Coordinates of N, CA and C in Angstrom, one line a residue:
M29 N 0.8 -1.2 0.0 CA 0.0 0.0 0.0 C 0.9 1.2 0.0
Y30 N 0.4 2.3 -0.6 CA 1.1 3.5 -0.8 C 0.3 4.6 -0.1
K31 N 1.0 5.4 0.8 CA 0.3 6.5 1.5 C 0.8 7.8 0.9
I32 N -0.2 8.7 0.7 CA 0.0 10.0 0.1 C -0.8 11.0 0.9
I33 N -0.2 12.2 1.1 CA -1.0 13.3 1.7 C -1.4 14.3 0.5
I34 N -2.7 14.6 0.5 CA -3.2 15.4 -0.6 C -2.9 16.9 -0.4
Q35 N -2.4 17.6 -1.4 CA -2.0 19.0 -1.3 C -3.0 19.9 -2.0
V36 N -3.9 19.5 -2.8 CA -4.8 20.4 -3.6 C -6.2 19.9 -3.5
E37 N -7.1 20.8 -3.8 CA -8.5 20.4 -3.9 C -8.8 19.7 -5.2
G38 N -9.9 19.0 -5.2 CA -10.3 18.4 -6.5 C -9.9 16.9 -6.7
V39 N -9.2 16.3 -5.7 CA -8.8 14.9 -5.7 C -10.0 14.1 -5.2
T40 N -10.3 13.0 -5.9 CA -11.3 12.1 -5.4 C -10.8 10.7 -5.2
K41 N -11.4 10.0 -4.3 CA -11.0 8.6 -4.1 C -12.3 7.8 -3.9
D42 N -12.5 6.8 -4.6 CA -13.8 6.0 -4.5 C -15.0 6.8 -4.6
G43 N -15.0 7.9 -5.5 CA -16.1 8.7 -5.8 C -16.3 9.8 -4.8
A44 N -15.5 10.0 -3.7 CA -15.7 11.0 -2.7 C -14.5 12.0 -2.8
D45 N -14.8 13.2 -2.5 CA -13.7 14.2 -2.5 C -12.8 14.0 -1.3
V46 N -11.5 14.2 -1.5 CA -10.5 14.1 -0.5 C -10.1 15.5 0.0
A47 N -10.1 15.7 1.3 CA -9.8 17.0 1.8 C -8.3 17.3 1.7
V48 N -7.9 18.5 1.5 CA -6.5 18.9 1.5 C -5.9 18.6 2.9
G49 N -4.7 18.0 2.9 CA -4.1 17.6 4.1 C -4.4 16.2 4.6
E50 N -5.4 15.6 4.0 CA -5.8 14.2 4.3 C -4.8 13.2 3.8
V51 N -4.5 12.2 4.6 CA -3.6 11.1 4.1 C -4.5 10.0 3.6
I52 N -4.3 9.5 2.4 CA -5.0 8.4 1.9 C -4.1 7.3 1.5
T53 N -4.6 6.1 1.5 CA -3.8 4.9 1.1 C -4.3 4.4 -0.2
L54 N -3.3 4.2 -1.1 CA -3.6 3.7 -2.4 C -3.0 2.3 -2.6
G55 N -3.7 1.4 -3.2 CA -3.1 0.1 -3.5 C -2.5 0.1 -4.9
D56 N -2.8 1.1 -5.7 CA -2.4 1.2 -7.1 C -1.1 2.0 -7.2
H57 N 0.0 1.4 -7.6 CA 1.3 2.2 -7.8 C 1.1 3.3 -8.9
K58 N 0.4 3.0 -10.0 CA 0.3 4.0 -11.0 C -0.5 5.2 -10.5
S59 N -1.5 5.1 -9.8 CA -2.3 6.2 -9.2 C -1.4 7.0 -8.3
F60 N -0.6 6.3 -7.4 CA 0.3 6.9 -6.5 C 1.3 7.8 -7.2
L61 N 1.9 7.3 -8.2 CA 2.9 8.1 -8.9 C 2.3 9.2 -9.7
A62 N 1.1 9.0 -10.2 CA 0.4 10.0 -11.0 C 0.1 11.2 -10.1
L63 N -0.4 11.0 -8.9 CA -0.7 12.1 -8.0 C 0.5 12.9 -7.6
I64 N 1.6 12.2 -7.4 CA 2.9 12.8 -7.0 C 3.4 13.6 -8.2
N65 N 3.4 13.0 -9.4 CA 3.9 13.7 -10.6 C 3.1 14.9 -11.0
E66 N 1.8 14.9 -10.7 CA 0.9 16.0 -11.0 C 0.9 17.1 -9.9
G67 N 1.7 16.9 -8.9 CA 1.8 17.8 -7.8 C 0.6 17.9 -6.9
K68 N -0.2 16.8 -6.9 CA -1.4 16.8 -6.1 C -1.2 16.2 -4.7
G69 N -0.1 15.6 -4.5 CA 0.2 15.1 -3.2 C 1.7 14.6 -3.1
Y70 N 2.1 14.2 -1.9 CA 3.4 13.7 -1.7 C 3.4 12.5 -0.8
A71 N 4.4 11.6 -1.0 CA 4.4 10.3 -0.3 C 4.7 10.6 1.2
V72 N 4.1 9.8 2.0 CA 4.3 9.8 3.5 C 4.4 8.4 4.0
N73 N 5.1 8.2 5.2 CA 5.2 6.9 5.8 C 4.1 6.7 6.7
E74 N 4.1 5.6 7.4 CA 3.0 5.2 8.4 C 2.7 6.3 9.4
A75 N 3.8 7.1 9.8 CA 3.6 8.1 10.8 C 3.1 9.4 10.2
G76 N 3.0 9.5 8.9 CA 2.6 10.7 8.2 C 3.7 11.6 7.8
D77 N 5.0 11.2 8.0 CA 6.1 12.0 7.7 C 6.4 11.9 6.2
P78 N 6.8 13.0 5.5 CA 7.1 12.9 4.1 C 8.3 12.0 3.8
V79 N 8.2 11.3 2.7 CA 9.3 10.4 2.3 C 9.5 10.6 0.8
D80 N 10.7 10.2 0.4 CA 11.0 10.2 -1.1 C 10.1 9.2 -1.8
P81 N 9.3 9.6 -2.8 CA 8.4 8.6 -3.5 C 9.2 7.5 -4.1
V82 N 10.4 7.6 -4.5 CA 11.2 6.5 -5.0 C 11.4 5.4 -3.9
L83 N 11.7 5.9 -2.7 CA 11.8 4.9 -1.6 C 10.5 4.3 -1.3
A84 N 9.5 5.1 -1.3 CA 8.1 4.6 -1.0 C 7.7 3.6 -1.9
S85 N 8.1 3.6 -3.2 CA 7.7 2.7 -4.2 C 8.7 1.6 -4.4
S86 N 9.8 1.6 -3.7 CA 10.9 0.7 -3.9 C 10.8 -0.6 -3.0
G87 N 9.8 -0.6 -2.1 CA 9.6 -1.7 -1.2 C 10.1 -1.3 0.2
A88 N 10.7 -0.2 0.4 CA 11.2 0.3 1.7 C 10.0 0.7 2.6
E89 N 9.0 1.3 2.0 CA 7.9 1.8 2.7 C 6.6 1.0 2.4
A90 N 6.7 0.1 1.4 CA 5.5 -0.5 0.9 C 5.7 -2.0 0.9
P91 N 4.6 -2.8 0.9 CA 4.8 -4.3 0.8 C 5.3 -4.7 -0.5
G92 N 5.9 -5.9 -0.6 CA 6.5 -6.4 -1.8 C 7.9 -6.1 -1.9
T93 N 8.6 -6.3 -3.0 CA 10.0 -6.0 -3.1 C 10.2 -5.0 -4.2
A94 N 11.4 -4.5 -4.2 CA 11.8 -3.5 -5.3 C 11.6 -4.1 -6.6
E95 N 12.0 -5.4 -6.7 CA 11.8 -6.1 -8.0 C 10.4 -6.2 -8.5
D96 N 9.4 -6.3 -7.5 CA 8.0 -6.3 -7.9 C 7.6 -5.0 -8.4
D97 N 8.1 -3.9 -7.8 CA 7.7 -2.6 -8.3 C 8.3 -2.3 -9.6
V98 N 9.5 -2.7 -9.9 CA 10.2 -2.5 -11.2 C 9.3 -3.2 -12.2
E99 N 8.9 -4.4 -12.0 CA 8.1 -5.2 -12.9 C 6.7 -4.5 -13.2
L100 N 6.1 -4.0 -12.1 CA 4.9 -3.3 -12.2 C 5.0 -2.0 -13.0
T101 N 6.1 -1.3 -12.8 CA 6.3 -0.1 -13.6 C 6.6 -0.4 -15.0
K102 N 7.4 -1.4 -15.3 CA 7.6 -1.8 -16.7 C 6.3 -2.2 -17.4
K103 N 5.4 -3.0 -16.7 CA 4.2 -3.4 -17.2 C 3.3 -2.2 -17.5
A104 N 3.3 -1.2 -16.6 CA 2.5 0.0 -16.7 C 2.9 0.8 -18.0
L105 N 4.2 0.9 -18.2 CA 4.7 1.6 -19.4 C 4.3 0.8 -20.6
D106 N 4.4 -0.5 -20.6 CA 4.1 -1.3 -21.8 C 2.6 -1.2 -22.1
D107 N 1.8 -1.2 -21.0 CA 0.3 -1.1 -21.2 C -0.1 0.3 -21.7
Q108 N 0.5 1.3 -21.3 CA 0.1 2.7 -21.6 C 0.5 3.2 -22.9
Y109 N 1.6 2.7 -23.5 CA 2.1 3.2 -24.7 C 2.3 2.2 -25.8
K110 N 2.1 2.7 -27.1 CA 2.6 1.9 -28.2 C 4.0 2.4 -28.4
L111 N 4.8 1.7 -29.2 CA 6.2 2.0 -29.4 C 6.4 3.4 -29.8
E112 N 5.8 3.9 -30.8 CA 6.0 5.3 -31.3 C 5.6 6.3 -30.3
E113 N 4.5 6.1 -29.5 CA 4.2 7.1 -28.5 C 5.2 7.1 -27.4
L114 N 5.7 5.9 -27.0 CA 6.7 5.8 -26.0 C 8.0 6.5 -26.4
K115 N 8.4 6.3 -27.6 CA 9.6 7.0 -28.2 C 9.4 8.5 -28.0
A116 N 8.3 9.0 -28.4 CA 8.0 10.5 -28.4 C 8.1 11.0 -26.9
E117 N 7.4 10.3 -26.0 CA 7.5 10.7 -24.6 C 8.8 10.6 -24.0
A118 N 9.5 9.5 -24.4 CA 10.9 9.3 -23.8 C 11.8 10.4 -24.3
K119 N 11.7 10.8 -25.6 CA 12.5 11.9 -26.1 C 12.2 13.2 -25.3
L120 N 11.0 13.4 -25.0 CA 10.6 14.6 -24.3 C 11.2 14.6 -22.8
A121 N 11.3 13.4 -22.3 CA 11.9 13.2 -21.0 C 13.4 13.1 -21.0
E122 N 14.0 13.3 -22.2 CA 15.4 13.3 -22.3 C 16.1 11.9 -22.1
V123 N 15.4 10.8 -22.5 CA 15.9 9.5 -22.4 C 16.8 9.3 -23.6
D124 N 18.0 8.8 -23.4 CA 18.9 8.5 -24.5 C 18.6 7.1 -25.0
F125 N 18.3 6.9 -26.3 CA 18.1 5.6 -26.9 C 18.3 5.7 -28.4
P126 N 18.7 4.5 -29.0 CA 18.9 4.5 -30.5 C 17.5 4.6 -31.2
Y127 N 17.6 5.1 -32.5 CA 16.3 5.3 -33.2 C 15.6 4.0 -33.5
D128 N 16.3 2.9 -33.6 CA 15.7 1.6 -34.0 C 15.5 0.7 -32.8
V129 N 15.3 1.3 -31.6 CA 15.1 0.5 -30.4 C 13.8 -0.2 -30.4
K130 N 13.8 -1.4 -29.8 CA 12.6 -2.2 -29.6 C 11.9 -1.7 -28.3
K131 N 10.6 -1.9 -28.2 CA 9.8 -1.4 -27.0 C 10.4 -1.9 -25.7
G132 N 10.6 -3.2 -25.6 CA 11.1 -3.8 -24.3 C 12.5 -3.2 -23.9
V133 N 13.3 -3.0 -24.9 CA 14.6 -2.4 -24.6 C 14.5 -0.9 -24.2
L134 N 13.6 -0.2 -24.9 CA 13.3 1.2 -24.5 C 12.8 1.3 -23.1
I135 N 11.9 0.4 -22.7 CA 11.4 0.5 -21.3 C 12.5 0.2 -20.3
D136 N 13.4 -0.7 -20.6 CA 14.6 -1.0 -19.8 C 15.5 0.3 -19.7
M137 N 15.7 1.0 -20.8 CA 16.5 2.2 -20.8 C 15.9 3.3 -20.0
I138 N 14.5 3.4 -20.1 CA 13.8 4.4 -19.3 C 14.0 4.1 -17.8
M139 N 13.9 2.9 -17.5 CA 14.0 2.5 -16.1 C 15.5 2.8 -15.6
A140 N 16.4 2.4 -16.4 CA 17.8 2.6 -16.0 C 18.2 4.0 -15.9
Q141 N 17.6 4.9 -16.7 CA 17.9 6.3 -16.6 C 17.0 7.1 -15.6
G142 N 16.2 6.3 -14.9 CA 15.4 7.0 -13.8 C 14.3 7.9 -14.3
K143 N 13.7 7.6 -15.5 CA 12.7 8.5 -16.1 C 11.3 7.9 -16.1
A144 N 11.1 6.8 -15.5 CA 9.8 6.1 -15.5 C 8.7 6.9 -14.9
A145 N 8.9 7.5 -13.8 CA 7.9 8.3 -13.1 C 7.4 9.4 -14.0
A146 N 8.3 10.0 -14.8 CA 7.9 11.1 -15.7 C 7.0 10.7 -16.8
L147 N 7.1 9.4 -17.2 CA 6.3 8.9 -18.3 C 5.0 8.2 -17.9
L148 N 4.8 7.8 -16.6 CA 3.6 7.2 -16.2 C 2.5 8.2 -16.2
K149 N 1.3 7.8 -16.7 CA 0.2 8.7 -16.8 C -0.7 8.5 -15.5

């Protein structure tokens, strides 16, 4: 589970508005990263103290292992993008890759260069 404190109005969970400052728990890694990347919240630990979202999703603050999260992130990128879309977004995120790269290799390069969070929707 991923804990996040909401920073802006207009966030909903399960059809209900979430108050600014409220800590919510998300089971979905993609939603967790999306809220952080959109500036709508930040990761917190069990005590409600801010933590680095990379640590929070690496297994240090959440159940599972870092390997599980890497695989989930890779799957999310694969599911969200076709190859040409992924290339365009990766280029915008300043990922270095060859022009003839295959999708799986590109996803690995995105992960290795630490740009996955910028590409998750």
